[in-house]
Coordinates of C-alpha atoms in Angstrom, one line a residue:
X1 CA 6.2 28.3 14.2
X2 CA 9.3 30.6 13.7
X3 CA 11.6 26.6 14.4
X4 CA 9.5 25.1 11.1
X5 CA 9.9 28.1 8.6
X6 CA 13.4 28.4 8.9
X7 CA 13.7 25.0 7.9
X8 CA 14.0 24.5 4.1
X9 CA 12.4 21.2 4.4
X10 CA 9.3 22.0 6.0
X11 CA 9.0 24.9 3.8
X12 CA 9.1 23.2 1.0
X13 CA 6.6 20.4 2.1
X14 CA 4.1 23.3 3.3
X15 CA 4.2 25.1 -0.2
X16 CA 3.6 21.7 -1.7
X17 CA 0.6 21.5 0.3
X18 CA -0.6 24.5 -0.1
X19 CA -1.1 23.8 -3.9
X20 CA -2.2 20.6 -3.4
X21 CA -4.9 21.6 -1.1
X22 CA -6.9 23.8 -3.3
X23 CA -10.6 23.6 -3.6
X24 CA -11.4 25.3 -7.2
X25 CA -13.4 22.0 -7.5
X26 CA -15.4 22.3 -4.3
X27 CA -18.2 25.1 -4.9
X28 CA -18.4 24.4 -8.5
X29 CA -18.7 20.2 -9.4
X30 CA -22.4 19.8 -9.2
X31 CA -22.9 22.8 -11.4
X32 CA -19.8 21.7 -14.0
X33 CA -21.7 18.1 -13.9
X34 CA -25.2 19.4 -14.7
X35 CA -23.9 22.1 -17.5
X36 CA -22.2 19.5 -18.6
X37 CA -25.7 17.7 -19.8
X38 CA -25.7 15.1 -16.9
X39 CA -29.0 14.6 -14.5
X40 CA -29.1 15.5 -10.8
X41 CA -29.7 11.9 -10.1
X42 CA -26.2 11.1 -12.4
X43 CA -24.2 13.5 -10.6
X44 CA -25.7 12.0 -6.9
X45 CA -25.3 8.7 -8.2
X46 CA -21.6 9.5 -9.1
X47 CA -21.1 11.0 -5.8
X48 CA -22.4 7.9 -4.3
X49 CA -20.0 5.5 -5.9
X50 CA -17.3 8.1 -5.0
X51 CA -18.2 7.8 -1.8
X52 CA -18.3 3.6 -1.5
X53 CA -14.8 3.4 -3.5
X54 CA -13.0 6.0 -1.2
X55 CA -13.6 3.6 1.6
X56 CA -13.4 0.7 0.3
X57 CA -9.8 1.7 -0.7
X58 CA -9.0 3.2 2.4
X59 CA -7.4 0.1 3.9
X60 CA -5.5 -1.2 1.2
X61 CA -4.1 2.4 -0.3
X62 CA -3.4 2.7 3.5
X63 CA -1.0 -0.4 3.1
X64 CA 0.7 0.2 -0.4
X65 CA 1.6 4.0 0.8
X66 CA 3.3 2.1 4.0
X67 CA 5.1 -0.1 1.9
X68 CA 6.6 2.1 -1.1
X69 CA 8.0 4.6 1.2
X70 CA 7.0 8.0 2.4
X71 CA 8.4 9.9 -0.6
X72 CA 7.0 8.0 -2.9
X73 CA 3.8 7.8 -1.7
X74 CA 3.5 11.7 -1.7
X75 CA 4.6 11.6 -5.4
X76 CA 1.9 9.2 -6.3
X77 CA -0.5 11.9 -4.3
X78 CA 1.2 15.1 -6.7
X79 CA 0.9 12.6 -10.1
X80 CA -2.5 11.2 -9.4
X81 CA -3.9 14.6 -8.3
X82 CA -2.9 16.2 -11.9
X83 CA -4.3 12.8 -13.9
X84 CA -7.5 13.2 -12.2
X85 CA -8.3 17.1 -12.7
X86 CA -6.9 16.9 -16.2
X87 CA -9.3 13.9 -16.6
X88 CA -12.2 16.0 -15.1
X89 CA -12.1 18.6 -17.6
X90 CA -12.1 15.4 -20.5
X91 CA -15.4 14.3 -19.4
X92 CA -18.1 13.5 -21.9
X93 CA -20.1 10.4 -20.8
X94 CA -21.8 8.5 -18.3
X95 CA -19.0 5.7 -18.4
X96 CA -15.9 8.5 -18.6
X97 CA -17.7 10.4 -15.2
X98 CA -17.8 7.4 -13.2
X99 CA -14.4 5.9 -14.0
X100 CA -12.8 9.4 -13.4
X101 CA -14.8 9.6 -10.1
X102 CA -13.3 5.9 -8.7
X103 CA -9.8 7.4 -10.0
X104 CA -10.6 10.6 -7.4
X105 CA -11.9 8.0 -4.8
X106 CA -8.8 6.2 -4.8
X107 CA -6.3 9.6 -4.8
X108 CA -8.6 10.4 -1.9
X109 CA -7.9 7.6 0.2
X110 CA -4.1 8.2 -0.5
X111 CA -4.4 11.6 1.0
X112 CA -5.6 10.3 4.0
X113 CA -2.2 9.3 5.5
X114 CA 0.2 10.0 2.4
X115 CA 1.0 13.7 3.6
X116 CA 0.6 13.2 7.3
X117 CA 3.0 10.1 8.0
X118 CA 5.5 12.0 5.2
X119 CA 5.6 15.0 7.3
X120 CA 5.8 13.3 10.8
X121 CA 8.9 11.5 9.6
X122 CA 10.5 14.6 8.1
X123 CA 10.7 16.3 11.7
X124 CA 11.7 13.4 13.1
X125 CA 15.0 12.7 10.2
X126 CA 15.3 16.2 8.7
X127 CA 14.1 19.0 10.9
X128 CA 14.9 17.6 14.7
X129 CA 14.8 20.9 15.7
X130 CA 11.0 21.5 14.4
X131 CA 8.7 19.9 16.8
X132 CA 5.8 17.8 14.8
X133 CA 3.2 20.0 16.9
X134 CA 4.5 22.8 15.6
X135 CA 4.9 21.8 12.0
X136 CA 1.7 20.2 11.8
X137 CA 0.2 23.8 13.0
X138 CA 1.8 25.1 10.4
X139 CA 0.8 22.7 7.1
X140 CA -3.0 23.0 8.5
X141 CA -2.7 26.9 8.8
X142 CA -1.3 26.7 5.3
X143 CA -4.0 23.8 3.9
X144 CA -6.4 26.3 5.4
X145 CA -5.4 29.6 3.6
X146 CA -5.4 27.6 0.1
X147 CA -8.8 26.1 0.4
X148 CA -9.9 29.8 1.3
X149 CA -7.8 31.4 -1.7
X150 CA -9.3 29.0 -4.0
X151 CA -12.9 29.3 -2.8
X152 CA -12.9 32.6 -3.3
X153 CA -11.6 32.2 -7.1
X154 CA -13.9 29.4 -7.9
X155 CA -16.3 31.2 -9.4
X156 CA -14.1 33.8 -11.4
X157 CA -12.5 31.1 -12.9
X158 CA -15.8 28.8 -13.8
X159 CA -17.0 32.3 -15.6
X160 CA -14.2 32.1 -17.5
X161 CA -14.1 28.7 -18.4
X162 CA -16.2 26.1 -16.6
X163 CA -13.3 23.7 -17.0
X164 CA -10.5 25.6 -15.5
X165 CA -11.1 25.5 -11.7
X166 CA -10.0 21.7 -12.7
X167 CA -7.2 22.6 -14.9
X168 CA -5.7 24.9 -12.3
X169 CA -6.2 22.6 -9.8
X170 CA -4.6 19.8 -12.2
X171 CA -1.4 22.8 -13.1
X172 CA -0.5 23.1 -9.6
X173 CA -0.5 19.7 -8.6
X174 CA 2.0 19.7 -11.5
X175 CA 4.3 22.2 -9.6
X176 CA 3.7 20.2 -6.1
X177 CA 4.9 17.3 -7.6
X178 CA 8.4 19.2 -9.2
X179 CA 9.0 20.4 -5.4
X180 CA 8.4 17.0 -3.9
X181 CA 11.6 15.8 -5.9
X182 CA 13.3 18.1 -4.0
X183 CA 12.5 16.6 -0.7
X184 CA 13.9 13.7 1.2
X185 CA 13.0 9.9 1.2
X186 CA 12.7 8.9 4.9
X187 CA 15.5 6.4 5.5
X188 CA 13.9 2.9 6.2
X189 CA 10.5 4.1 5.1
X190 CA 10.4 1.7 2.5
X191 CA 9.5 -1.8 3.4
X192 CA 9.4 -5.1 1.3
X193 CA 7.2 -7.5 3.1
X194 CA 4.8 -10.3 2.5
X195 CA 1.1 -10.6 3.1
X196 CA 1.8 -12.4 7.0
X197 CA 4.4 -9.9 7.8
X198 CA 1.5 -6.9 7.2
X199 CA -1.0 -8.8 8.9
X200 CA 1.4 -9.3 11.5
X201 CA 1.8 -5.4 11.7
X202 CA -1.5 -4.7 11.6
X203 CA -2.6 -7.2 14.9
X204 CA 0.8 -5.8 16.6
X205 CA -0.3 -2.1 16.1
X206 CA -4.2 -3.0 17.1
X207 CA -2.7 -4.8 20.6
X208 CA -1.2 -1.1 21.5
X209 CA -4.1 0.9 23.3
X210 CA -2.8 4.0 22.5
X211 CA -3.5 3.3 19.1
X212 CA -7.1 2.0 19.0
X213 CA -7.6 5.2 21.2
X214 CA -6.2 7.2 18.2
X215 CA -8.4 5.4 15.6
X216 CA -11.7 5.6 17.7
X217 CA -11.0 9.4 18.3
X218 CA -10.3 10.1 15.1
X219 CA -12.8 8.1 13.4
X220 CA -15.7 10.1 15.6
X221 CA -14.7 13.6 15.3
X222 CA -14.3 12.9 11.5
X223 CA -17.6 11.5 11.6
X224 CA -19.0 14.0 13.3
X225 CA -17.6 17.1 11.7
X226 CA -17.5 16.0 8.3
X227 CA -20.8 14.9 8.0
X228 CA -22.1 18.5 9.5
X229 CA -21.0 19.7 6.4
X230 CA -23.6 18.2 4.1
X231 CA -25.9 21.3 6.0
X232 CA -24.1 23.8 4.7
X233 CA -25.5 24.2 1.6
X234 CA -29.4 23.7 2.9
X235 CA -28.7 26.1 4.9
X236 CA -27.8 28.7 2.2
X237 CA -30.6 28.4 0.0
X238 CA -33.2 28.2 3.5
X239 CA -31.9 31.9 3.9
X240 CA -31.8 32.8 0.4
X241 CA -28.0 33.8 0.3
X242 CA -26.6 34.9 -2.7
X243 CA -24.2 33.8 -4.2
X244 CA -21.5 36.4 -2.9
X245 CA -22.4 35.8 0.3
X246 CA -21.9 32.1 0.0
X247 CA -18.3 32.4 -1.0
X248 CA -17.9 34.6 2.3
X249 CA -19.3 31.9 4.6
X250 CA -17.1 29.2 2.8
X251 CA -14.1 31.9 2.9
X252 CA -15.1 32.5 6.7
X253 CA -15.0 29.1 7.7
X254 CA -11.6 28.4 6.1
X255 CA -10.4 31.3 8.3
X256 CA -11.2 30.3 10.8
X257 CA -9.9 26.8 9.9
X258 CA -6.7 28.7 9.5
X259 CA -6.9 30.0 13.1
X260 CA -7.4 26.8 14.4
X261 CA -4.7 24.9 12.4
X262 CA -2.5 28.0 14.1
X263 CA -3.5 27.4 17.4
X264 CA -3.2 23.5 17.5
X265 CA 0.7 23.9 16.7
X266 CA 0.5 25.2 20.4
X267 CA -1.2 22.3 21.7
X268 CA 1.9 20.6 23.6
X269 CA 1.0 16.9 24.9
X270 CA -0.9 18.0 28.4
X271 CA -3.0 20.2 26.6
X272 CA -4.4 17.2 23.9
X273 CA -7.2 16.6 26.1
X274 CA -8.5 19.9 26.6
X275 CA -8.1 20.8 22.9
X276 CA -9.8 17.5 22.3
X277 CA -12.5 17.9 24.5
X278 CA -13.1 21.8 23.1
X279 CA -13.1 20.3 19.4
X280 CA -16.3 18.2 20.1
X281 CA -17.9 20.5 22.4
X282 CA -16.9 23.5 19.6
X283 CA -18.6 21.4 16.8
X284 CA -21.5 20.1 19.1
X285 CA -22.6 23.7 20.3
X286 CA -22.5 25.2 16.7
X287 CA -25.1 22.7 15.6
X288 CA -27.2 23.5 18.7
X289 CA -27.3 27.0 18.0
X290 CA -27.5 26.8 14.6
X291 CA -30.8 24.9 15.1
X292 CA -31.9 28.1 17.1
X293 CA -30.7 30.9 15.3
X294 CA -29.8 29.6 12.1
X295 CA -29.4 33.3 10.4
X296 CA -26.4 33.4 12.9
X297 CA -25.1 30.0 11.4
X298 CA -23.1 30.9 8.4
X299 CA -21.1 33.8 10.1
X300 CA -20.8 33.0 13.5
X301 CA -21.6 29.4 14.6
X302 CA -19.8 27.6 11.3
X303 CA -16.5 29.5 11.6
X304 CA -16.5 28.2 15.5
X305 CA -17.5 24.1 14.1
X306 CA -14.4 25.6 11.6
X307 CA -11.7 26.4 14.2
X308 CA -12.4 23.7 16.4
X309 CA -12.5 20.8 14.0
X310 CA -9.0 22.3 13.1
X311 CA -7.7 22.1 15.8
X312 CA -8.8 18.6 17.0
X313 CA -7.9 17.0 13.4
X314 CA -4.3 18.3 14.0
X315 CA -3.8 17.1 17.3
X316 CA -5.5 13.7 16.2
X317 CA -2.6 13.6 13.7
X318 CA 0.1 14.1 15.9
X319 CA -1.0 12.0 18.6
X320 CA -1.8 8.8 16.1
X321 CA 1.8 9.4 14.0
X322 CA 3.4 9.2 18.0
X323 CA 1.7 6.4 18.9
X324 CA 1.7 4.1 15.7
X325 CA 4.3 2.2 14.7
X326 CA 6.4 3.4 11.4
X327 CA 5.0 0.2 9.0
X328 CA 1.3 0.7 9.5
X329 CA 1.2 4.5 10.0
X330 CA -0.3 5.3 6.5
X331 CA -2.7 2.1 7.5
X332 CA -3.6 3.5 10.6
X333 CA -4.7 6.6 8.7
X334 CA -7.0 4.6 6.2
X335 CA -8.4 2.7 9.0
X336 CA -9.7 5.9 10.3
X337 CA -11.3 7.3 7.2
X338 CA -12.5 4.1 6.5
X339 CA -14.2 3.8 10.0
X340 CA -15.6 7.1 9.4
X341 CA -16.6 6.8 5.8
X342 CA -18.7 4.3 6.7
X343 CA -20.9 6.6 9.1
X344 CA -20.6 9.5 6.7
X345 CA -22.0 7.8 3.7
X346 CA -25.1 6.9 5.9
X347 CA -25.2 10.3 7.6
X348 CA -24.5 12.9 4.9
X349 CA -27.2 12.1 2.7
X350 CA -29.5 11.2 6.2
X351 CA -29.4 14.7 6.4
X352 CA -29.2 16.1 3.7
X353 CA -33.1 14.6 2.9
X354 CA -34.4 15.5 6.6
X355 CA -33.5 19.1 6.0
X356 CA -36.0 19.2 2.9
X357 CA -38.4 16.8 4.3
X358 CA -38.5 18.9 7.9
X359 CA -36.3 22.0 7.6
X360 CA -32.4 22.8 8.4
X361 CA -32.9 23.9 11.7
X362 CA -34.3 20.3 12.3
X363 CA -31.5 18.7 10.5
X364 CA -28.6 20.9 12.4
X365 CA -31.0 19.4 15.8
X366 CA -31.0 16.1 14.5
X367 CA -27.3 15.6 14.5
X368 CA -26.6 17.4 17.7
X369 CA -28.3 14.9 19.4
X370 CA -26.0 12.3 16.9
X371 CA -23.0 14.0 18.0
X372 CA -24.1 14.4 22.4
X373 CA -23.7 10.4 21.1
X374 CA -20.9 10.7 19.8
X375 CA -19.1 12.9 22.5
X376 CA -20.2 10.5 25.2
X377 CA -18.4 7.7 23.2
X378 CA -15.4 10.2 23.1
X379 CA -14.9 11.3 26.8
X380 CA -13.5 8.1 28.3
X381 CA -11.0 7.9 25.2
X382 CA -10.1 11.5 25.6
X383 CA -9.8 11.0 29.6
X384 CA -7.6 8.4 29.4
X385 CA -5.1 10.2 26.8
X386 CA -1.2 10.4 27.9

C-alpha cells in the first residue's frame, strides 16, 4: 500500500473516490420520498424503474465510456453525480421523481466501469511502480471508510435538513470533479469507431475465455451478495433495533468492508482462487447462520458477508481489467452489472416479500440455498482461474 500513496496520482484518484463514494442518500431515501408527500407504492414503483433503467443502460453506457476516453468518462461520473443530488433535493412531483430516478439509473451504470478501467490504466501509464492489486486495495479500503463516514452522518444531517444528505452528496461530487482535472487522460484511451468496429470488439473480447470467466464470476458474486442486502433492513425491524443501533450495523459492515478492500490489495495472482473461493463461502455461511441465530446477524455474520464480498469484488476487478482488452473494458464492466441486474431485480424484491410473508430467518435460508446454486456454478470458473 506504502508503493500507491506515495504516488500523487493515485492519491489523487483515491480522494476523488472517497467523495464520490458517500452514502448520505442510502439510510435516508425512502424516508426523504415519503416526507416528501409521496406513497410507499410511489417510492417502490420509482425504485422499480430505477432498477430496469440501470440495466437496461448498462451495455450501452458501458460502450460510450470505452469510447470517450478514460478521463472523460470519470468526469461525466463527478458532473452527473452533482446534477443528480442537486436534482434530488428539487423534487416536487410524480413526473420530476421518476425522471430524476432514470437520470440516477443511468450515472449508476456509468460507475460500473467508469472508475475501475480509469484506475487500471493509470498504474499501468502513470504509477508503473504501483501494482493494480495494490491500488485497487487501496481505492476499496478508501470507498469503504466514506460509505461508513457518511452512514454515520446521515441522520444528523436529515435532522437538520431532510434535503442536505443530497446536497452534501451533490457538494462533494463538485470537489471530485475539480480533482479529476488534475489527473491524466490515458494516452490512446480515446477511440473513434463505428458501430461494426464495436461489434467487432465485443465478439473478439467474448472469443477470449478468460474473459467470459471474468463476467460469469462477476456477474454471480454480484448477484449473490448484492441481493443479500435487501435483508438487511427486515432484519432490523424483526429484532426491534433502534435506530442507533442500525447506523452501527451499517457502520460495522462498512468496516469491515474496509478490512476487506485492505486485504484484497494483498491478493497476488496465485492467491485469486482462494480469495475467490472464501468470498462465496464468506457470503454463503453468513446467510446460513443468520437463518439460525439471526440476533448474531447484524454484528457478527453481516460484517463477515461485508469483508468477504470486499475482497472478492476487488479481485474480480483486477482480474477482468487484466484480462479484457483496452476498447471494451468499460463494456465488459456493464455486461456484468447488467447480467447481474437482471437476477437482482427478480431476487431483491423475492425476498424482500418472503421475509414478511414467512419471516427473515426463512428469507436469509431461502437464498443460502440460491447462493449453494450459485457457488456450484462458480467452482469450475474459479478452478480453472490463471
Amino acid at each position: 500500500m506504502r508503493a500507491a500513496l506515495r504516488s500523487r496520482t493515485i492519491r489523487t484518484f483515491a480522494v476523488a473516490q472517497f467523495l464520490l463514494e458517500v452514502q448520505f442518500w442510502f439510510p435516508i431515501w425512502l424516508i426523504f420520498l415519503l416526507d416528501k408527500g409521496f406513497s410507499l407504492t410511489t417510492a417502490v414503483l420509482a425504485d422499480g424503474v430505477f432498477r430496469i433503467a440501470s440495466a437496461a443502460c448498462e451495455l450501452p453506457v458501458g460502450v460510450l465510456a470505452d469510447r470517450i476516453g478514460r478521463r472523460r468518462a470519470y468526469l461525466t461520473l463527478a458532473g452527473g453525480s452533482v446534477l443528480t443530488f442537486a436534482a434530488i433535493t428539487q423534487i416536487g412531483s410524480v413526473g420530476a421523481l421518476f425522471g430524476v430516478w432514470v437520470l440516477w439509473a443511468v450515472l449508476w451504470a456509468l460507475s460500473s466501469g467508469a472508475a475501475s478501467t480509469y484506475l487500471y490504466e493509470l498504474c499501468a501509464q502513470q504509477a508503473p511502480e504501483v501494482t493494480p492489486a495494490r491500488a485497487f486495495g487501496l481505492v476499496r479500503a478508501v470507498g469503504s471508510a466514506s460509505v461508513l463516514v457518511s452512514l454515520l452522518a446521515a441522520g444528523y444531517l436529515y435532522e437538520v435538513d431532510p434535503r442536505l444528505p443530497f446536497a452534501v452528496t451533490s457538494a462533494l461530487a463538485a470537489v471530485a470533479f475539480l480533482l479529476a482535472f488534475t489527473l491524466p487522460e490515458i494516452r490512446g484511451s480515446r477511440v473513434v469507431s463505428t458501430l461494426s468496429s464495436v461489434v467487432a470488439d465485443i465478439r473478439g473480447a467474448a472469443a477470449d475465455t478468460r474473459v467470459r470467466r471474468a463476467v460469469w464470476l462477476g456477474a454471480l458474486l454480484l448477484l449473490f451478495g448484492w441481493s443479500a442486502r435487501i435483508l438487511f433492513q427486515p432484519l432490523v425491524l424483526d429484532l426491534s433495533m433502534s435506530a442507533q443501533a442500525t447506523g452501527w450495523m451499517y457502520a460495522v459492515f462498512a468496516a469491515a468492508s474496509l478490512v476487506g478492500g485492505l486485504a484484497a490489495g494483498y491478493v497476488d495472482a496465485h492467491r485469486r482462487r482462494l480469495a475467490l473461493a472464501a468470498a462465496f463461502l464468506l457470503t454463503f455461511g453468513a446467510l446460513v447462520a443468520t437463518s439460525q441465530a439471526t440476533w448474531l446477524g447484524p454484528f457478527l455474520f453481516l460484517p463477515l458477508m461485508g469483508f468477504g464480498y470486499a475482497i472478492g469484488t476487488t479481485v474480480l476487478e483486477v482480474y477482468t481489467n487484466e484480462v479484457t482488452p483496452r476498447p471494451v473494458r468499460a463494456t465488459i464492466f456493464g455486461v456484468v452489472a447488467s447480467l447481474a441486474g437482471v437476477g437482482i431485480a427478480v431476487a431483491r424484491p423475492g425476498l424482500g416479500i418472503l421475509s414478511g410473508d414467512r419471516s427473515v430467518a426463512f428469507a436469509f435460508g431461502t437464498w443460502a440455498a440460491v447462493g449453494a446454486v450459485l457457488l456450484a456454478l462458480a467452482v469450475p470458473a474459479i478452478r480453472r482461474l490463471r
